[in-house]
mmCIF file of C-alpha atoms in Angstrom:
data_model
loop_
_atom_site.group_PDB
_atom_site.id
_atom_site.type_symbol
_atom_site.label_atom_id
_atom_site.label_comp_id
_atom_site.label_asym_id
_atom_site.label_seq_id
_atom_site.Cartn_x
_atom_site.Cartn_y
_atom_site.Cartn_z
ATOM 1 C CA ARG A 1 0.000 0.000 0.000
ATOM 2 C CA SER A 2 1.155 3.536 -0.606
ATOM 3 C CA LYS A 3 2.162 5.767 2.277
ATOM 4 C CA MET A 4 -0.754 8.089 1.508
ATOM 5 C CA THR A 5 -3.223 5.177 1.622
ATOM 6 C CA ALA A 6 -1.930 4.061 5.007
ATOM 7 C CA GLN A 7 -2.128 7.611 6.352
ATOM 8 C CA HIS A 8 -5.672 7.959 5.033
ATOM 9 C CA GLN A 9 -6.778 4.740 6.699
ATOM 10 C CA THR A 10 -5.139 5.735 9.988
ATOM 11 C CA ALA A 11 -7.013 9.044 9.927
ATOM 12 C CA ALA A 12 -10.281 7.304 9.061
ATOM 13 C CA PHE A 13 -9.929 4.800 11.897
ATOM 14 C CA ARG A 14 -9.123 7.544 14.369
ATOM 15 C CA LEU A 15 -12.081 9.640 13.235
ATOM 16 C CA ALA A 16 -14.468 6.708 13.568
ATOM 17 C CA PHE A 17 -13.486 6.103 17.148
ATOM 18 C CA LEU A 18 -13.401 9.745 18.088
ATOM 19 C CA LEU A 19 -17.049 9.749 17.037
ATOM 20 C CA PHE A 20 -17.545 6.884 19.488
ATOM 21 C CA ALA A 21 -16.264 9.244 22.170
ATOM 22 C CA ALA A 22 -18.906 11.929 21.785
ATOM 23 C CA ALA A 23 -21.453 9.202 21.234
ATOM 24 C CA ILE A 24 -20.742 7.404 24.474
ATOM 25 C CA GLY A 25 -21.043 10.619 26.446
ATOM 26 C CA ALA A 26 -24.294 11.555 24.778
ATOM 27 C CA VAL A 27 -26.019 8.251 25.293
ATOM 28 C CA ALA A 28 -24.704 7.975 28.853
ATOM 29 C CA ALA A 29 -26.217 11.313 29.750
ATOM 30 C CA ALA A 30 -29.515 10.528 28.095
ATOM 31 C CA SER A 31 -29.923 6.989 29.392
ATOM 32 C CA GLY A 32 -28.683 7.465 32.921
ATOM 33 C CA GLU A 33 -25.794 5.054 32.344
ATOM 34 C CA ALA A 34 -23.208 5.930 34.951
ATOM 35 C CA SER A 35 -20.398 3.664 36.066
ATOM 36 C CA CYS A 36 -19.229 0.170 35.223
ATOM 37 C CA SER A 37 -20.456 -1.165 38.531
ATOM 38 C CA SER A 38 -23.927 -1.626 39.914
ATOM 39 C CA SER A 39 -25.048 0.440 42.857
ATOM 40 C CA SER A 40 -26.557 -2.699 44.354
ATOM 41 C CA SER A 41 -24.568 -5.623 45.727
ATOM 42 C CA SER A 42 -27.562 -7.953 45.966
ATOM 43 C CA THR A 43 -28.483 -10.534 43.372
ATOM 44 C CA PRO A 44 -30.608 -8.829 40.695
ATOM 45 C CA THR A 45 -34.220 -9.838 40.268
ATOM 46 C CA LYS A 46 -34.503 -12.541 37.633
ATOM 47 C CA ILE A 47 -36.706 -11.621 34.696
ATOM 48 C CA GLU A 48 -38.976 -14.282 33.220
ATOM 49 C CA THR A 49 -37.277 -14.934 29.905
ATOM 50 C CA SER A 50 -38.945 -18.157 28.822
ATOM 51 C CA ASN A 51 -41.103 -16.081 26.504
ATOM 52 C CA VAL A 52 -38.294 -13.952 25.084
ATOM 53 C CA PRO A 53 -38.811 -14.375 21.346
ATOM 54 C CA THR A 54 -36.267 -16.269 19.309
ATOM 55 C CA ILE A 55 -35.408 -15.987 15.650
ATOM 56 C CA ARG A 56 -35.262 -19.277 13.782
ATOM 57 C CA LEU A 57 -32.231 -19.269 11.530
ATOM 58 C CA SER A 58 -32.402 -20.860 8.093
ATOM 59 C CA ASN A 59 -30.758 -24.031 9.452
ATOM 60 C CA GLY A 60 -33.293 -24.363 12.278
ATOM 61 C CA VAL A 61 -31.164 -22.957 15.124
ATOM 62 C CA GLU A 62 -33.216 -20.786 17.496
ATOM 63 C CA MET A 63 -31.402 -17.527 18.312
ATOM 64 C CA PRO A 64 -32.600 -15.443 21.314
ATOM 65 C CA SER A 65 -33.627 -11.993 20.128
ATOM 66 C CA VAL A 66 -31.978 -10.064 22.996
ATOM 67 C CA ALA A 67 -28.261 -10.351 23.719
ATOM 68 C CA ALA A 68 -25.883 -8.830 26.246
ATOM 69 C CA GLY A 69 -23.134 -6.918 24.426
ATOM 70 C CA SER A 70 -19.512 -6.934 25.608
ATOM 71 C CA CYS A 71 -17.716 -4.242 23.580
ATOM 72 C CA PHE A 72 -16.678 -2.131 26.571
ATOM 73 C CA ARG A 73 -14.318 0.710 25.699
ATOM 74 C CA ASP A 74 -13.206 4.255 26.448
ATOM 75 C CA CYS A 75 -12.480 6.136 23.240
ATOM 76 C CA SER A 76 -13.056 9.623 24.579
ATOM 77 C CA LYS A 77 -9.417 10.759 24.470
ATOM 78 C CA THR A 78 -8.585 13.363 21.837
ATOM 79 C CA GLU A 79 -5.633 15.696 21.328
ATOM 80 C CA THR A 80 -7.338 18.223 23.603
ATOM 81 C CA ASN A 81 -9.410 16.022 25.942
ATOM 82 C CA PRO A 82 -8.313 13.288 28.356
ATOM 83 C CA SER A 83 -9.871 9.839 28.527
ATOM 84 C CA GLY A 84 -12.763 9.151 30.842
ATOM 85 C CA ILE A 85 -10.408 7.408 33.272
ATOM 86 C CA ALA A 86 -9.191 9.979 35.781
ATOM 87 C CA SER A 87 -6.201 7.882 36.833
ATOM 88 C CA ASN A 88 -5.160 7.183 33.227
ATOM 89 C CA PRO A 89 -5.978 10.210 31.059
ATOM 90 C CA LYS A 90 -3.904 8.883 28.119
ATOM 91 C CA PHE A 91 -5.969 5.712 27.704
ATOM 92 C CA PHE A 92 -7.773 4.973 24.428
ATOM 93 C CA GLY A 93 -9.123 1.485 23.819
ATOM 94 C CA PHE A 94 -11.127 -1.486 25.033
ATOM 95 C CA LEU A 95 -11.904 -2.166 28.707
ATOM 96 C CA PRO A 96 -12.649 -5.892 28.934
ATOM 97 C CA GLU A 97 -12.453 -5.850 32.730
ATOM 98 C CA LYS A 98 -15.932 -4.314 32.772
ATOM 99 C CA THR A 99 -17.260 -7.587 31.401
ATOM 100 C CA TYR A 100 -16.968 -9.520 34.670
ATOM 101 C CA ARG A 101 -19.610 -7.578 36.589
ATOM 102 C CA SER A 102 -21.818 -6.787 33.618
ATOM 103 C CA LEU A 103 -22.081 -10.391 32.451
ATOM 104 C CA THR A 104 -22.571 -11.732 35.981
ATOM 105 C CA LEU A 105 -25.499 -9.356 36.439
ATOM 106 C CA ALA A 106 -26.877 -10.205 33.003
ATOM 107 C CA LEU A 107 -26.794 -13.967 33.553
ATOM 108 C CA ASP A 108 -28.299 -13.664 37.032
ATOM 109 C CA MET A 109 -31.050 -11.526 35.521
ATOM 110 C CA GLY A 110 -31.933 -14.085 32.863
ATOM 111 C CA TYR A 111 -29.969 -13.144 29.738
ATOM 112 C CA THR A 112 -29.064 -16.198 27.690
ATOM 113 C CA HIS A 113 -27.482 -14.658 24.550
ATOM 114 C CA ILE A 114 -23.991 -13.125 24.777
ATOM 115 C CA ASP A 115 -22.416 -11.178 21.907
ATOM 116 C CA THR A 116 -18.655 -10.793 21.740
ATOM 117 C CA ALA A 117 -15.731 -10.656 19.299
ATOM 118 C CA LEU A 118 -12.025 -11.365 19.278
ATOM 119 C CA VAL A 119 -11.244 -7.673 18.853
ATOM 120 C CA TYR A 120 -13.218 -6.693 22.001
ATOM 121 C CA ARG A 121 -10.734 -8.630 24.179
ATOM 122 C CA SER A 122 -13.635 -9.643 26.449
ATOM 123 C CA GLN A 123 -13.749 -13.386 25.735
ATOM 124 C CA LYS A 124 -11.459 -14.515 28.553
ATOM 125 C CA GLN A 125 -13.639 -12.601 30.985
ATOM 126 C CA ILE A 126 -16.772 -14.187 29.497
ATOM 127 C CA GLY A 127 -15.108 -17.580 29.784
ATOM 128 C CA ALA A 128 -14.282 -16.991 33.453
ATOM 129 C CA VAL A 129 -17.836 -15.957 34.326
ATOM 130 C CA LEU A 130 -19.309 -18.909 32.442
ATOM 131 C CA ALA A 131 -16.841 -21.333 34.036
ATOM 132 C CA ALA A 132 -17.913 -20.239 37.520
ATOM 133 C CA GLN A 133 -21.579 -20.775 36.668
ATOM 134 C CA PHE A 134 -20.899 -24.093 34.943
ATOM 135 C CA MET A 135 -18.939 -25.316 37.977
ATOM 136 C CA SER A 136 -21.677 -24.276 40.421
ATOM 137 C CA GLY A 137 -24.358 -25.917 38.331
ATOM 138 C CA GLN A 138 -26.219 -22.637 37.834
ATOM 139 C CA LEU A 139 -25.883 -23.009 34.080
ATOM 140 C CA ARG A 140 -25.169 -25.679 31.497
ATOM 141 C CA ARG A 141 -23.543 -25.000 28.150
ATOM 142 C CA GLU A 142 -26.930 -25.522 26.497
ATOM 143 C CA ASP A 143 -28.418 -22.687 28.563
ATOM 144 C CA VAL A 144 -26.370 -19.961 26.873
ATOM 145 C CA PHE A 145 -26.100 -18.777 23.279
ATOM 146 C CA ILE A 146 -22.718 -17.349 22.268
ATOM 147 C CA THR A 147 -22.115 -15.169 19.205
ATOM 148 C CA SER A 148 -18.537 -14.196 18.365
ATOM 149 C CA LYS A 149 -16.724 -12.541 15.479
ATOM 150 C CA LEU A 150 -13.334 -12.710 13.725
ATOM 151 C CA PHE A 151 -11.757 -11.382 10.494
ATOM 152 C CA HIS A 152 -11.307 -7.776 11.628
ATOM 153 C CA GLY A 153 -8.822 -5.519 9.864
ATOM 154 C CA GLU A 154 -6.267 -3.444 11.698
ATOM 155 C CA MET A 155 -7.416 -0.208 13.316
ATOM 156 C CA ALA A 156 -4.490 2.119 13.888
ATOM 157 C CA GLY A 157 -4.331 3.577 17.379
ATOM 158 C CA LEU A 158 -6.898 1.179 18.832
ATOM 159 C CA THR A 159 -5.919 -2.437 18.224
ATOM 160 C CA ARG A 160 -2.752 -4.478 17.953
ATOM 161 C CA ARG A 161 -1.932 -7.510 15.865
ATOM 162 C CA GLY A 162 -3.420 -10.701 17.204
ATOM 163 C CA SER A 163 -7.049 -9.679 17.441
ATOM 164 C CA THR A 164 -6.893 -7.918 14.054
ATOM 165 C CA LEU A 165 -5.254 -8.669 10.712
ATOM 166 C CA PRO A 166 -3.339 -6.597 8.105
ATOM 167 C CA LEU A 167 -5.814 -7.819 5.498
ATOM 168 C CA ASP A 168 -4.747 -5.605 2.600
ATOM 169 C CA ASP A 169 -1.268 -7.146 2.785
ATOM 170 C CA MET A 170 -2.430 -10.783 2.985
ATOM 171 C CA THR A 171 -3.002 -13.432 0.347
ATOM 172 C CA PRO A 172 -6.170 -15.572 0.513
ATOM 173 C CA GLU A 173 -4.033 -18.502 1.682
ATOM 174 C CA GLU A 174 -2.588 -16.411 4.510
ATOM 175 C CA VAL A 175 -6.096 -15.271 5.450
ATOM 176 C CA ALA A 176 -7.373 -18.848 5.639
ATOM 177 C CA ASP A 177 -4.496 -19.859 7.909
ATOM 178 C CA ALA A 178 -5.010 -16.823 10.144
ATOM 179 C CA ILE A 179 -8.764 -17.378 10.463
ATOM 180 C CA GLU A 180 -8.257 -20.986 11.499
ATOM 181 C CA GLY A 181 -5.973 -19.674 14.224
ATOM 182 C CA GLN A 182 -8.429 -16.975 15.297
ATOM 183 C CA PHE A 183 -11.282 -19.482 15.463
ATOM 184 C CA GLU A 184 -9.243 -21.737 17.746
ATOM 185 C CA GLN A 185 -8.187 -18.729 19.840
ATOM 186 C CA ILE A 186 -11.809 -17.727 20.366
ATOM 187 C CA LEU A 187 -12.781 -21.208 21.570
ATOM 188 C CA GLU A 188 -9.797 -21.302 23.915
ATOM 189 C CA GLU A 189 -10.506 -17.860 25.373
ATOM 190 C CA LEU A 190 -14.164 -18.712 25.944
ATOM 191 C CA GLY A 191 -13.301 -22.142 27.315
ATOM 192 C CA LEU A 192 -15.874 -23.727 25.026
ATOM 193 C CA GLY A 193 -15.902 -26.520 22.477
ATOM 194 C CA TYR A 194 -18.161 -24.598 20.103
ATOM 195 C CA VAL A 195 -19.931 -21.292 19.626
ATOM 196 C CA ASP A 196 -23.543 -20.883 18.576
ATOM 197 C CA VAL A 197 -22.828 -18.287 15.877
ATOM 198 C CA MET A 198 -19.501 -17.220 14.350
ATOM 199 C CA LEU A 199 -19.398 -14.149 12.128
ATOM 200 C CA LEU A 200 -16.923 -12.469 9.791
ATOM 201 C CA HIS A 201 -16.664 -9.109 11.547
ATOM 202 C CA TRP A 202 -16.182 -6.845 8.497
ATOM 203 C CA PRO A 203 -16.063 -7.443 4.731
ATOM 204 C CA ALA A 204 -12.597 -5.817 4.590
ATOM 205 C CA ILE A 205 -10.395 -3.320 6.388
ATOM 206 C CA MET A 206 -12.615 -0.299 6.967
ATOM 207 C CA ASP A 207 -12.870 1.818 3.805
ATOM 208 C CA SER A 208 -10.508 -0.506 1.913
ATOM 209 C CA LYS A 209 -10.916 -0.571 -1.874
ATOM 210 C CA SER A 210 -8.366 -3.354 -2.411
ATOM 211 C CA GLU A 211 -9.110 -5.549 -5.414
ATOM 212 C CA GLY A 212 -8.233 -8.603 -3.340
ATOM 213 C CA ASN A 213 -10.998 -8.103 -0.765
ATOM 214 C CA ALA A 214 -13.471 -10.518 -2.393
ATOM 215 C CA ALA A 215 -10.921 -13.339 -2.545
ATOM 216 C CA ARG A 216 -9.929 -12.765 1.083
ATOM 217 C CA ARG A 217 -13.584 -12.799 2.188
ATOM 218 C CA LEU A 218 -14.167 -16.079 0.392
ATOM 219 C CA ALA A 219 -11.054 -17.635 1.934
ATOM 220 C CA ALA A 220 -12.220 -16.640 5.425
ATOM 221 C CA TRP A 221 -15.761 -17.829 4.730
ATOM 222 C CA ARG A 222 -14.575 -21.254 3.632
ATOM 223 C CA VAL A 223 -12.892 -21.685 7.016
ATOM 224 C CA LEU A 224 -16.220 -20.904 8.710
ATOM 225 C CA GLU A 225 -17.991 -23.366 6.433
ATOM 226 C CA ASP A 226 -15.507 -26.051 7.469
ATOM 227 C CA MET A 227 -15.913 -25.253 11.179
ATOM 228 C CA TYR A 228 -19.681 -25.359 10.746
ATOM 229 C CA GLU A 229 -19.530 -28.800 9.169
ATOM 230 C CA ARG A 230 -17.376 -29.939 12.096
ATOM 231 C CA GLY A 231 -19.889 -28.622 14.639
ATOM 232 C CA GLN A 232 -17.600 -25.962 16.098
ATOM 233 C CA ALA A 233 -20.241 -23.375 15.215
ATOM 234 C CA ARG A 234 -23.957 -24.139 15.153
ATOM 235 C CA ALA A 235 -24.469 -21.321 12.646
ATOM 236 C CA ILE A 236 -22.226 -18.965 10.676
ATOM 237 C CA GLY A 237 -22.693 -15.508 9.281
ATOM 238 C CA VAL A 238 -21.281 -12.091 8.565
ATOM 239 C CA SER A 239 -21.336 -8.571 9.957
ATOM 240 C CA ASN A 240 -21.428 -5.199 8.198
ATOM 241 C CA PHE A 241 -21.977 -6.867 4.799
ATOM 242 C CA SER A 242 -23.987 -5.111 2.111
ATOM 243 C CA GLU A 243 -26.238 -7.035 -0.239
ATOM 244 C CA HIS A 244 -23.470 -6.712 -2.842
ATOM 245 C CA HIS A 245 -20.956 -8.443 -0.567
ATOM 246 C CA LEU A 246 -23.435 -11.259 0.052
ATOM 247 C CA GLU A 247 -24.209 -11.683 -3.630
ATOM 248 C CA GLN A 248 -20.512 -11.718 -4.513
ATOM 249 C CA LEU A 249 -19.689 -14.227 -1.785
ATOM 250 C CA MET A 250 -22.185 -16.722 -3.172
ATOM 251 C CA ALA A 251 -21.243 -16.041 -6.802
ATOM 252 C CA ASP A 252 -17.573 -16.644 -5.982
ATOM 253 C CA GLY A 253 -18.251 -20.156 -4.724
ATOM 254 C CA ALA A 254 -19.534 -20.110 -1.135
ATOM 255 C CA LYS A 255 -21.419 -23.314 -0.373
ATOM 256 C CA ILE A 256 -23.470 -22.027 2.558
ATOM 257 C CA LEU A 257 -25.557 -18.858 2.500
ATOM 258 C CA PRO A 258 -24.807 -16.890 5.689
ATOM 259 C CA HIS A 259 -27.342 -17.585 8.403
ATOM 260 C CA VAL A 260 -26.908 -14.143 10.003
ATOM 261 C CA ASN A 261 -25.860 -10.602 9.097
ATOM 262 C CA GLN A 262 -25.093 -8.340 12.070
ATOM 263 C CA ILE A 263 -25.427 -4.661 11.125
ATOM 264 C CA GLU A 264 -25.875 -1.323 12.810
ATOM 265 C CA ALA A 265 -29.567 -0.551 13.260
ATOM 266 C CA SER A 266 -31.640 1.709 15.470
ATOM 267 C CA VAL A 267 -34.639 4.018 15.364
ATOM 268 C CA TYR A 268 -32.246 6.557 13.826
ATOM 269 C CA LYS A 269 -30.346 4.204 11.483
ATOM 270 C CA GLN A 270 -31.668 1.678 8.967
ATOM 271 C CA TRP A 271 -30.029 0.027 5.977
ATOM 272 C CA ASP A 272 -33.236 -0.581 4.045
ATOM 273 C CA ASP A 273 -31.684 -2.333 1.037
ATOM 274 C CA ILE A 274 -29.588 -4.653 3.199
ATOM 275 C CA LYS A 275 -32.622 -5.540 5.298
ATOM 276 C CA ALA A 276 -34.821 -6.146 2.253
ATOM 277 C CA TYR A 277 -32.186 -8.439 0.720
ATOM 278 C CA CYS A 278 -31.620 -10.409 3.923
ATOM 279 C CA ASP A 279 -35.353 -10.771 4.546
ATOM 280 C CA ALA A 280 -35.841 -12.081 1.017
ATOM 281 C CA LYS A 281 -32.973 -14.578 1.355
ATOM 282 C CA GLY A 282 -33.833 -15.782 4.855
ATOM 283 C CA ILE A 283 -30.720 -14.244 6.452
ATOM 284 C CA ALA A 284 -31.453 -13.246 10.061
ATOM 285 C CA LEU A 285 -30.492 -9.747 11.137
ATOM 286 C CA MET A 286 -28.829 -8.708 14.380
ATOM 287 C CA ALA A 287 -28.726 -5.015 15.339
ATOM 288 C CA TYR A 288 -25.664 -3.605 17.094
ATOM 289 C CA SER A 289 -25.754 -0.152 18.721
ATOM 290 C CA PRO A 290 -29.574 -0.441 18.849
ATOM 291 C CA LEU A 291 -29.839 2.545 21.192
ATOM 292 C CA GLY A 292 -27.640 4.698 18.994
ATOM 293 C CA LEU A 293 -24.517 6.609 19.898
ATOM 294 C CA GLY A 294 -24.831 9.522 17.541
ATOM 295 C CA LYS A 295 -24.627 13.293 17.814
ATOM 296 C CA GLU A 296 -28.228 13.381 18.950
ATOM 297 C CA SER A 297 -29.642 10.895 21.417
ATOM 298 C CA LEU A 298 -32.590 8.939 20.120
ATOM 299 C CA LEU A 299 -33.443 8.313 23.776
ATOM 300 C CA THR A 300 -34.580 11.945 24.053
ATOM 301 C CA ASP A 301 -36.380 12.048 20.705
ATOM 302 C CA PRO A 302 -39.884 13.580 21.132
ATOM 303 C CA VAL A 303 -41.602 10.814 19.164
ATOM 304 C CA VAL A 304 -39.872 8.048 21.132
ATOM 305 C CA LYS A 305 -40.550 9.843 24.426
ATOM 306 C CA SER A 306 -44.206 10.348 23.597
ATOM 307 C CA ILE A 307 -44.735 6.654 22.879
ATOM 308 C CA ALA A 308 -42.775 5.657 25.991
ATOM 309 C CA ASN A 309 -44.857 7.950 28.186
ATOM 310 C CA ALA A 310 -48.076 6.568 26.721
ATOM 311 C CA LYS A 311 -46.910 3.004 27.371
ATOM 312 C CA GLY A 312 -45.445 3.720 30.791
ATOM 313 C CA VAL A 313 -42.040 2.335 29.770
ATOM 314 C CA ALA A 314 -38.528 3.722 29.230
ATOM 315 C CA THR A 315 -37.523 5.291 25.926
ATOM 316 C CA SER A 316 -34.812 2.636 25.562
ATOM 317 C CA GLN A 317 -37.466 -0.065 25.770
ATOM 318 C CA VAL A 318 -39.456 1.543 22.966
ATOM 319 C CA ALA A 319 -36.327 1.773 20.806
ATOM 320 C CA LEU A 320 -35.466 -1.898 21.363
ATOM 321 C CA ARG A 321 -39.026 -3.147 20.981
ATOM 322 C CA TYR A 322 -39.251 -1.300 17.660
ATOM 323 C CA LEU A 323 -36.309 -3.288 16.286
ATOM 324 C CA ILE A 324 -37.568 -6.605 17.619
ATOM 325 C CA GLN A 325 -40.928 -6.044 15.940
ATOM 326 C CA LYS A 326 -39.087 -5.280 12.691
ATOM 327 C CA GLY A 327 -37.452 -8.697 12.945
ATOM 328 C CA TYR A 328 -34.018 -7.917 14.422
ATOM 329 C CA ALA A 329 -32.207 -9.522 17.313
ATOM 330 C CA VAL A 330 -30.868 -6.640 19.434
ATOM 331 C CA LEU A 331 -27.469 -6.343 21.142
ATOM 332 C CA PRO A 332 -27.635 -3.555 23.740
ATOM 333 C CA MET A 333 -24.655 -3.173 26.067
ATOM 334 C CA SER A 334 -24.602 -1.866 29.614
ATOM 335 C CA SER A 335 -22.926 -2.329 32.977
ATOM 336 C CA SER A 336 -25.761 -0.695 34.903
ATOM 337 C CA GLU A 337 -28.057 -3.160 36.672
ATOM 338 C CA GLU A 338 -31.119 -1.026 36.006
ATOM 339 C CA ARG A 339 -30.255 -0.534 32.341
ATOM 340 C CA LEU A 340 -29.618 -4.260 31.877
ATOM 341 C CA ARG A 341 -33.029 -4.962 33.371
ATOM 342 C CA LEU A 342 -34.786 -2.485 31.102
ATOM 343 C CA ASN A 343 -32.997 -3.826 28.027
ATOM 344 C CA LEU A 344 -34.269 -7.350 28.675
ATOM 345 C CA ASP A 345 -37.740 -6.563 30.016
ATOM 346 C CA LEU A 346 -39.391 -5.939 26.647
ATOM 347 C CA LEU A 347 -42.295 -8.362 26.675
ATOM 348 C CA GLY A 348 -44.839 -6.519 28.788
ATOM 349 C CA PHE A 349 -45.935 -4.252 25.949
ATOM 350 C CA GLU A 350 -46.220 -4.137 22.187
ATOM 351 C CA LEU A 351 -46.041 -1.249 19.754
ATOM 352 C CA SER A 352 -49.151 -0.744 17.680
ATOM 353 C CA GLU A 353 -49.056 -0.483 13.908
ATOM 354 C CA GLU A 354 -49.687 3.250 14.253
ATOM 355 C CA GLU A 355 -46.773 3.646 16.699
ATOM 356 C CA MET A 356 -44.458 1.693 14.398
ATOM 357 C CA GLU A 357 -45.485 4.022 11.573
ATOM 358 C CA GLN A 358 -44.658 7.034 13.747
ATOM 359 C CA LEU A 359 -41.154 5.674 14.352
ATOM 360 C CA ASP A 360 -40.405 4.507 10.800
ATOM 361 C CA PRO A 361 -39.675 7.977 9.317
ATOM 362 C CA LEU A 362 -37.070 8.836 11.972
ATOM 363 C CA ALA A 363 -34.297 6.818 10.325
ATOM 364 C CA LYS A 364 -34.695 8.664 7.033
ATOM 365 C CA ALA A 365 -35.000 12.019 8.788
ATOM 366 C CA LYS A 366 -31.931 11.497 11.004
ATOM 367 C CA ASP A 367 -29.867 8.811 9.214
ATOM 368 C CA GLU A 368 -27.544 8.952 12.182
ATOM 369 C CA GLY A 369 -25.221 6.122 13.141
ATOM 370 C CA ILE A 370 -22.282 5.809 15.483
ATOM 371 C CA GLY A 371 -19.668 6.959 12.989
ATOM 372 C CA LEU A 372 -18.368 3.698 11.563
ATOM 373 C CA PRO A 373 -17.868 3.360 7.800
ATOM 374 C CA SER A 374 -20.757 2.416 5.550
ATOM 375 C CA PRO A 375 -20.813 -1.216 4.360
ATOM 376 C CA TYR A 376 -21.002 0.251 0.854
ATOM 377 C CA ASP A 377 -17.610 1.962 1.238
ATOM 378 C CA MET A 378 -15.483 -1.189 1.059
#
């Protein structure tokens, strides 16, 4: 790659995660999300989750429609502002240590679906929490549903080699070898023999226009197909793929149509063409950042607030219920006991057709995501 290309990608990566910074502050203020620890030391009240809807994947696997996210991070540091960690103002990156308490609360509360990724660096913590519950007999492996992700390009200033790959500099053969290693690493970190869903995290390095991207995607996908046939993943899929990436993957020789596509989606952000394609093909959709992290907080939107007040529920619950009724599985993330409870307790109400129609125009009006690149830009 040319020096200018590398510099451009470095700037793009930095910009994307600086946008995370403002986003995290905005949503924290709006949602009441405070610290990484709960204010209560008692065991949280368990929510009845036997009726939490599931999404049947095209291979018959039932995927719970609400998951606990684990992408904890502090990306608020800029050239002029310190990080959000008073004792370490230079910090910029992931904070996997927050996973211990958050996941313990989530499991005690009744969450069964956990979303993670190699790049989040939270899988060892997830493995430790699960091991404790497996040993005590509180949970069996069959009681939890684990989604993880691999095949993530380098992100200058945020990640280091190991969890990410210098994809633009790799041959398809090198990609296949690396993905086999990453798959094994994920299982070892989680302490599990298999995952329920394994996804390709991105179609390429963010904003990459490399001509070799399609061949690298196919090489990585063939590793997932092999692991699926061996039972090391009950389902396989992709993340941040456009309909064009999906079409190309199958045209290039993929044997298995992805079971899942995990994309950004919220009341303020919809990829209508991607959703229409996946719905038509039977590819289940998972929504990350479902509560938004944009310049404006959807949690204070007048339309969302009005519906929430009428229903007697939180604005976050309206935003999540909206996505579930549109057919998504949702992946909210929190370390607040109260917020975790609200994010799971979505079954006591339903949005009417009229209320759904009130919310539908907001995505077109705002078109506001968290600042990551468009799937169409790579």
